[in-house]
Tab-separated table of C-alpha atoms in Angstrom:
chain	number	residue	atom	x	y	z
A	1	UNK	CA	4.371	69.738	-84.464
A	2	UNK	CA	1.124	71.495	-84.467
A	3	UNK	CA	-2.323	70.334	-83.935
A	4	UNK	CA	-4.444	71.758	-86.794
A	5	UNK	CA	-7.323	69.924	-86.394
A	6	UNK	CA	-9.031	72.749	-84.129
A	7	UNK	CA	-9.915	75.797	-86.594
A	8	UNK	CA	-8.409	78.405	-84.027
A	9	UNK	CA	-5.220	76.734	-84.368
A	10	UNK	CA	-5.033	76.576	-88.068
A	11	UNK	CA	-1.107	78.272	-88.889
A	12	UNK	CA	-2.673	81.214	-90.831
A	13	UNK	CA	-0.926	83.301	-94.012
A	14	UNK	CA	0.960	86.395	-93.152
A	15	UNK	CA	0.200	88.836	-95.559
A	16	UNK	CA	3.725	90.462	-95.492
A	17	UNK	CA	5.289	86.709	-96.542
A	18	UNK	CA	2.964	85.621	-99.223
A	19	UNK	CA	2.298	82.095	-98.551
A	20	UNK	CA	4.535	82.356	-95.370
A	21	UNK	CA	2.599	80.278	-92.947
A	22	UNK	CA	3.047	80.340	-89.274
A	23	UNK	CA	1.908	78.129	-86.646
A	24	UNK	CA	0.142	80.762	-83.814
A	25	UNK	CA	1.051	78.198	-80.766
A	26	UNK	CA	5.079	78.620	-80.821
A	27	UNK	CA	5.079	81.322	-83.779
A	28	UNK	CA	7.767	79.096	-86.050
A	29	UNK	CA	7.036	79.092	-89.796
A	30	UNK	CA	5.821	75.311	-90.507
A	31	UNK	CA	7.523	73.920	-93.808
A	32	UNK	CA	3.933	72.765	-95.183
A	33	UNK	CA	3.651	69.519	-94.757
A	34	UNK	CA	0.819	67.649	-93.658
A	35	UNK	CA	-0.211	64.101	-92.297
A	36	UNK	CA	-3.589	64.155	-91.357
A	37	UNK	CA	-3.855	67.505	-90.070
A	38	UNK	CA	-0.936	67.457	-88.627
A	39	UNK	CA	1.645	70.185	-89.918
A	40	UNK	CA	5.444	70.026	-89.306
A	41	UNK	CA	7.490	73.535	-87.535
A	42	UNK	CA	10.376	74.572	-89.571
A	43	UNK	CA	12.846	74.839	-86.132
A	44	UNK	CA	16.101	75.536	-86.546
A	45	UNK	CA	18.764	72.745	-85.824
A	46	UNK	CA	19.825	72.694	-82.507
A	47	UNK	CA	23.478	74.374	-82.099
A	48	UNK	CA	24.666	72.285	-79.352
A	49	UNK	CA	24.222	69.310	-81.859
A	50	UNK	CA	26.081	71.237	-84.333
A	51	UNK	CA	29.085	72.060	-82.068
A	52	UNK	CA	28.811	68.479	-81.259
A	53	UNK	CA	29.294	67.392	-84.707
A	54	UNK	CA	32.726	70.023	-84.792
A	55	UNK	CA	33.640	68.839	-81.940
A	56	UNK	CA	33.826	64.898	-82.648
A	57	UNK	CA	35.371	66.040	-86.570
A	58	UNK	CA	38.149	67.628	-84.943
A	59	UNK	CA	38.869	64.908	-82.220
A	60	UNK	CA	38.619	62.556	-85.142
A	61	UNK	CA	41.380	64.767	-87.185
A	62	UNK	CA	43.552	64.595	-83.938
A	63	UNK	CA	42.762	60.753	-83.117
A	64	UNK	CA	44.089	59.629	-86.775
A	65	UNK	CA	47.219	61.864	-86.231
A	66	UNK	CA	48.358	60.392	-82.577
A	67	UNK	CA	46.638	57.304	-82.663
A	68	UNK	CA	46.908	53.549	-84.523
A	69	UNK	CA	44.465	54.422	-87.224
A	70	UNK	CA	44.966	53.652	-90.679
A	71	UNK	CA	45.178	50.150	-92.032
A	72	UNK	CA	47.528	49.506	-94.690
A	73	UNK	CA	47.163	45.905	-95.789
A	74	UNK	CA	48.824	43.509	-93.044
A	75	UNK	CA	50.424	46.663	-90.982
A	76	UNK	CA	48.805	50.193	-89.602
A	77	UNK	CA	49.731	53.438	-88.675
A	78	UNK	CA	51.175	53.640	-85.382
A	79	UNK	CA	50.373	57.268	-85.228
A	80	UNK	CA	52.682	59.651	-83.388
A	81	UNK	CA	52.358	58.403	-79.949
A	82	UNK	CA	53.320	55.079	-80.813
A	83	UNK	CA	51.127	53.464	-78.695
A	84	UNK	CA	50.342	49.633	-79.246
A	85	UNK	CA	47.898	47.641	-77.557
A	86	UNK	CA	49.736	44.270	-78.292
A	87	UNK	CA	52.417	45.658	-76.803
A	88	UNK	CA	50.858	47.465	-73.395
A	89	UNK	CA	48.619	43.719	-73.006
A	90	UNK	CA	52.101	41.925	-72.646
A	91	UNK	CA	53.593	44.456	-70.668
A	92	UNK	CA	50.426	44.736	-67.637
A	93	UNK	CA	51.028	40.697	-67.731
A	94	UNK	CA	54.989	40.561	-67.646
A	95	UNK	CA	53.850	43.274	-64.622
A	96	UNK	CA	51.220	40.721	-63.018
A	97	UNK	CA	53.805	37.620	-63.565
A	98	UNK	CA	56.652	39.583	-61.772
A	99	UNK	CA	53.915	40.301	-58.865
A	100	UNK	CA	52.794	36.821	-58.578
A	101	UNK	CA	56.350	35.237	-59.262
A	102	UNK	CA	57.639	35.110	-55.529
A	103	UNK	CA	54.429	33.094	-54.421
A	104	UNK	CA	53.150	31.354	-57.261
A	105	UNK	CA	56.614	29.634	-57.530
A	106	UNK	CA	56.049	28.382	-54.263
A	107	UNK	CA	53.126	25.943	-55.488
A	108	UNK	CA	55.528	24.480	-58.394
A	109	UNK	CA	56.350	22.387	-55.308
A	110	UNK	CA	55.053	18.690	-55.507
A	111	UNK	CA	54.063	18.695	-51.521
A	112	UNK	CA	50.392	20.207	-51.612
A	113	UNK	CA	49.435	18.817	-48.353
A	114	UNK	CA	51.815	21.459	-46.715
A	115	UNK	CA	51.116	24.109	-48.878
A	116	UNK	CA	47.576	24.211	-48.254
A	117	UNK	CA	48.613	24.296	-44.253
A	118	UNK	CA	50.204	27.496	-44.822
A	119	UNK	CA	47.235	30.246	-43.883
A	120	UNK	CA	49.353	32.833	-44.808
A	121	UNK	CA	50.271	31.727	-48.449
A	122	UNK	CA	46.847	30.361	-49.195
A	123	UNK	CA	45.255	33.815	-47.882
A	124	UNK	CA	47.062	35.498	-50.709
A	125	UNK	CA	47.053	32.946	-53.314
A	126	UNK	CA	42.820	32.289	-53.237
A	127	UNK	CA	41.671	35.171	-55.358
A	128	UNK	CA	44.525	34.097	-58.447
A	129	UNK	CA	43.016	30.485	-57.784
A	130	UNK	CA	39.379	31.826	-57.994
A	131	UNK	CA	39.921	33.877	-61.137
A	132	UNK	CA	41.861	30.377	-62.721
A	133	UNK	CA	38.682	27.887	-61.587
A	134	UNK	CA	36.485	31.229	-63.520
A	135	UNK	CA	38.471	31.166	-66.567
A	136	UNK	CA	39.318	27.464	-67.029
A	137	UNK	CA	36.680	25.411	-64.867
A	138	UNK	CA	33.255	27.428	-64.517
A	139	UNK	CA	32.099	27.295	-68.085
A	140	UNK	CA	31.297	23.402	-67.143
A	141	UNK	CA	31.295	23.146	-63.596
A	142	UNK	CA	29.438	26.365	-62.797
A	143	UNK	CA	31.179	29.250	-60.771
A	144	UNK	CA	31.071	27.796	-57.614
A	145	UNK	CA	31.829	24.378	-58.435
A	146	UNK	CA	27.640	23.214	-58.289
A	147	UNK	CA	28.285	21.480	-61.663
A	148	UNK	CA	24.915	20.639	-63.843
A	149	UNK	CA	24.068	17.739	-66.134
A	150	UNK	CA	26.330	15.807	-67.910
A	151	UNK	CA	29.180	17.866	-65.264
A	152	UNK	CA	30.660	16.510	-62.278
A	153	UNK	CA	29.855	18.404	-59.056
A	154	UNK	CA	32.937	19.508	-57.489
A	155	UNK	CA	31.575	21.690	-54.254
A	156	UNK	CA	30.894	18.322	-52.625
A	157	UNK	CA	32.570	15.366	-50.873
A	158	UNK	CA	32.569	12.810	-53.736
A	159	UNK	CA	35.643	12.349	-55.551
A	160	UNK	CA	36.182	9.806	-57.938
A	161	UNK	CA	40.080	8.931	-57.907
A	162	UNK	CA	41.095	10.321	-54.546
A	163	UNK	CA	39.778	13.550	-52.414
A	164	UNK	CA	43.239	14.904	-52.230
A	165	UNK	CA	45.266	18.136	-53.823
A	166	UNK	CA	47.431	15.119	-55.193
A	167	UNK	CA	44.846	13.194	-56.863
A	168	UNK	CA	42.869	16.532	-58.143
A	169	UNK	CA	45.904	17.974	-59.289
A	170	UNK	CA	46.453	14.911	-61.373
A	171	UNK	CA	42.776	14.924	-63.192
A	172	UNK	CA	43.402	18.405	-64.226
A	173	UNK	CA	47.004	17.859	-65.415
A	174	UNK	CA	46.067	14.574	-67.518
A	175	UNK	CA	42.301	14.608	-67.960
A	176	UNK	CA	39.639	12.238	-68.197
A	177	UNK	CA	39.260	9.941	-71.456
A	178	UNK	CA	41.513	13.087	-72.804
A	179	UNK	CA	43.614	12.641	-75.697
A	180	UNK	CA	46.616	12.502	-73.269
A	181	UNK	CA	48.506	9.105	-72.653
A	182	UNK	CA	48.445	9.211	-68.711
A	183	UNK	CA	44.395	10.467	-69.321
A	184	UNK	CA	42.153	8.616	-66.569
A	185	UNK	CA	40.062	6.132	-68.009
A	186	UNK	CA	36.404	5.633	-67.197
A	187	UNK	CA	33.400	4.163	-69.544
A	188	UNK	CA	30.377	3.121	-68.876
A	189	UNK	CA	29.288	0.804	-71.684
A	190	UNK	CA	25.959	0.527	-72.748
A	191	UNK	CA	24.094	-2.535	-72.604
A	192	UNK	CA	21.594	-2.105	-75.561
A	193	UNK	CA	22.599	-5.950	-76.164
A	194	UNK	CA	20.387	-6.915	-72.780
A	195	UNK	CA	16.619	-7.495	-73.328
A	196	UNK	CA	14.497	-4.210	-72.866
A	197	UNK	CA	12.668	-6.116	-69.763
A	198	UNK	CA	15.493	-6.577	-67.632
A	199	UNK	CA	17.033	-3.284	-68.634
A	200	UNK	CA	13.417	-1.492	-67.382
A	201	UNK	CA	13.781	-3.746	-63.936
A	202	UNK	CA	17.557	-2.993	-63.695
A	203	UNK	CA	17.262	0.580	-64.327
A	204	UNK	CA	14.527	1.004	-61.513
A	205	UNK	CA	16.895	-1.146	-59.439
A	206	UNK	CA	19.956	1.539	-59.904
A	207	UNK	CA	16.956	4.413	-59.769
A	208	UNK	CA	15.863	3.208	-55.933
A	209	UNK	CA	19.987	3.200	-54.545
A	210	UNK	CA	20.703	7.105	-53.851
A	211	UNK	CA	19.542	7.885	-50.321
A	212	UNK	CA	16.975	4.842	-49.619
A	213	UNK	CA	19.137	2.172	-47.764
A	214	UNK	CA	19.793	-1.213	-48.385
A	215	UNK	CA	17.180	-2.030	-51.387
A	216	UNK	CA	15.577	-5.047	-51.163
A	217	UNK	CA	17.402	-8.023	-52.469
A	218	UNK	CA	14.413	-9.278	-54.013
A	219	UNK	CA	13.927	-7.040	-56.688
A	220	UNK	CA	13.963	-8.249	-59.914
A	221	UNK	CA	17.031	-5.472	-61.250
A	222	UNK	CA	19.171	-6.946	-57.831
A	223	UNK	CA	20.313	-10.534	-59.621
A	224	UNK	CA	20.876	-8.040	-62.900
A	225	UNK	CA	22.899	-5.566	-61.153
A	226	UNK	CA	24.965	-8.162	-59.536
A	227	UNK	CA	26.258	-10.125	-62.261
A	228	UNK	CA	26.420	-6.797	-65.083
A	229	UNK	CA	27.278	-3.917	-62.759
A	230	UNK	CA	29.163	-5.298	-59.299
A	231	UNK	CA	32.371	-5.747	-60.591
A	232	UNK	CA	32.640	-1.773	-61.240
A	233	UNK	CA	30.343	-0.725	-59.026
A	234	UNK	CA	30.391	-2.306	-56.552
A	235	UNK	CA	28.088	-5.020	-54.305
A	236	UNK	CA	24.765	-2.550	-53.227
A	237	UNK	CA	26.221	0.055	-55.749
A	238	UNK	CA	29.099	1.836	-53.583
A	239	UNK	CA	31.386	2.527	-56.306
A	240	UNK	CA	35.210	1.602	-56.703
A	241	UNK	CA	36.315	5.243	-56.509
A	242	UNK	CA	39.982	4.995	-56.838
A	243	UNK	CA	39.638	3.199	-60.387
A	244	UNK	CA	37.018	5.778	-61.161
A	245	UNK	CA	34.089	3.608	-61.154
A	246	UNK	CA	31.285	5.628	-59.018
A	247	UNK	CA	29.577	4.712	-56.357
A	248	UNK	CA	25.543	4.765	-57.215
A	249	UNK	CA	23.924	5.673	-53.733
A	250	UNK	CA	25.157	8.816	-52.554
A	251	UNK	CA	23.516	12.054	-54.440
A	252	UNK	CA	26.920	12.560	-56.543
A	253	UNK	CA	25.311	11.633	-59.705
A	254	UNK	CA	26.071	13.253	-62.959
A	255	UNK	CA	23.463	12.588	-65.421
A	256	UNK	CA	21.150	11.708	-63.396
A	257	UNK	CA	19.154	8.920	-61.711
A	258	UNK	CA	15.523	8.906	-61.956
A	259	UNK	CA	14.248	5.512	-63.864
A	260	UNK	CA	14.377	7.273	-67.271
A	261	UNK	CA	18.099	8.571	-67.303
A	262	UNK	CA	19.246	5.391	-66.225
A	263	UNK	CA	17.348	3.462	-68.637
A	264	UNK	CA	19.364	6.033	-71.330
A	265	UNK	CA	22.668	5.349	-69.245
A	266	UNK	CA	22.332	1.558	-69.669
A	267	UNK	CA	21.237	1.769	-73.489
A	268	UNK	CA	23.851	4.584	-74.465
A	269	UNK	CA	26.295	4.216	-72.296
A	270	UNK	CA	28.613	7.345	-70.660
A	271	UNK	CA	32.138	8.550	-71.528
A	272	UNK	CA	32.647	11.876	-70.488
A	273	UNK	CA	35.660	13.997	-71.327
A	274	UNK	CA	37.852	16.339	-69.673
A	275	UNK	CA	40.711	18.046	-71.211
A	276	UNK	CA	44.396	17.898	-69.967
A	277	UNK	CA	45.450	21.093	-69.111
A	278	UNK	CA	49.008	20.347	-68.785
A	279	UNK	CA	49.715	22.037	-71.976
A	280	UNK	CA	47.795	25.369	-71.147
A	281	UNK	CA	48.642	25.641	-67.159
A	282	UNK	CA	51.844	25.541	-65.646
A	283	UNK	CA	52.584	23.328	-62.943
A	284	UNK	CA	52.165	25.778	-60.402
A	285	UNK	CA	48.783	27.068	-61.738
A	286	UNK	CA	47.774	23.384	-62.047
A	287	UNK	CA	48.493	22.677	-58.288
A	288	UNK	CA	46.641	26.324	-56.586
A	289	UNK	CA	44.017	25.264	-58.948
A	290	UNK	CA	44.021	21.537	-57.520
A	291	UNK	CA	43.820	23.017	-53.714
A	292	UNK	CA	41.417	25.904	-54.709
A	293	UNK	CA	39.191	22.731	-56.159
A	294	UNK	CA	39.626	20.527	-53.243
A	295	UNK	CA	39.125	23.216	-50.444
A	296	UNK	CA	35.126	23.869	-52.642
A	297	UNK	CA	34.338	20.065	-51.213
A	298	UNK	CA	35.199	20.940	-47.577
A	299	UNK	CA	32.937	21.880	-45.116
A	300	UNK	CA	33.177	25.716	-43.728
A	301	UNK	CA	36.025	26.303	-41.146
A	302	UNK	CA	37.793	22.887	-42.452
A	303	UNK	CA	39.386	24.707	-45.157
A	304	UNK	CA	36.407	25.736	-47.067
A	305	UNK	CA	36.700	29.438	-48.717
């Protein structure tokens, strides 16, 4: 581009060209256009981008010869390398199978408890259980296990159902409220049929359990929470884990407990679902998944990763 706005830079008329003009800065002949005194160099096109262009035609000609290319309704040129992607995905996984075969089998056994014993086996089996907990668990329990609303947290000691391999391995293989017959069961029903009053004083009865104490038995929610919520619960709110029913006064809580989300709990009611996985895993992924779970919950050096 040149600048034509000062006079002594004005591309002036050769008089061997006619109305050739020529811009005096780089000496290129302009092509005559102008936007607001601003006239554009006719420059030659750049030959690297032309050998460029050559370049990619010719790969192109050569791709579509040796390569899948052309589609031809429901089938495509194979080209004459005959390579197929389909084909090469299967075969690096039949590869990774056959690697993992003689120690993944290992975990098809039922006896978790001395699996997980064995340093040696669990050394080599943690980064297959990591990338399984990323591709199956993390989209709702986060990648290390920290959960988030409405998502259990998992990187923690509070476990409804049991804390062991046995009893995780079982959640993941059946579920929770899944469509599966041996699914774990666990509802919390709402209680919109209770007068808004008491369901205000009971839900900043629940609200005040988590990490205060022993709350006061004089509270108006206490005489509520004892004849609606005890019998799951438990008395002072410590849960029935093992039936699924948990406990309301450690900081475990899914959804929640200020006064507000409770008051929602109690109106709504809660039935989280998780899917079986007994139809996508095998047995042995289920159970390295079910120790790789458990060992996020201990403490570092007691089996922690």
């Amino acid at each position: 581009m040149s600048d034509t706005t000062d006079p002594r830079k004005l591309p002036s008329a050769d008089p061997h060209t006619g109305n050739r003009r020529v811009d005096p800065i780089t000496g290129y002949d302009t092509t005559g256009h102008d936007w607001g005194g601003i006239t554009e160099l006719n420059t030659a096109f750049p030959k690297i981008v032309i050998w460029a262009l050559a370049l990619t035609f010719l790969y192109s000609l050569v791709a579509w010869i040796l390569l899948p290319a052309w589609p031809l309704g429901r089938d495509y040129t194979r080209g004459i390398l005959g390579l197929d992607q389909g084909e090469q995905a299967i075969e690096g996984l039949r590869e990774l199978t056959d690697d993992r075969l003689p120690w993944l089998s290992r975990f098809s056994d039922g006896d978790l408890r001395a699996l997980q014993s064995d340093a040696v086996l669990i050394r080599q089996a943690m980064p297959a259980a990591e990338r399984l907990f990323e591709d199956n668990c993390s989209a709702c329990h986060g990648a290390t296990g920290r959960g988030g609303p409405g998502f259990p947290v998992l990187a923690d000691g509070y476990w409804l159902w049991g804390d062991d391999p046995g009893g995780i391995a079982e959640t993941i293989r059946f579920g929770i409220n899944s469509d599966h017959a041996d699914a774990r069961i666990a509802e919390m029903p709402s209680f919109d049929w209770m007068a808004r009053a008491d369901r205000l004083a009971l839900a900043d009865y629940v609200a005040r359990l988590p990490g205060a104490g022993p709350v006061h038995s004089s509270l108006p929610g206490a005489a509520l929470f004892t004849e609606n919520c005890a019998a799951c619960h438990g008395d002072g709110g410590r849960g029935d884990l093992e039936a699924g029913a948990p406990s309301l006064t450690d900081d475990a809580v899914i959804y929640g407990q200020d006064r507000s989300t409770v008051m929602e709990t109690l109106s709504r009611g809660r039935r989280g679902v998780m899917p079986a996985w007994i139809d996508r895993l095998s047995a042995a992924e289920i159970n390295l998944l079910a120790i790789y779970v458990y060992r996020l919950g201990q403490p570092v050096g007691e089996g922690a990763q």
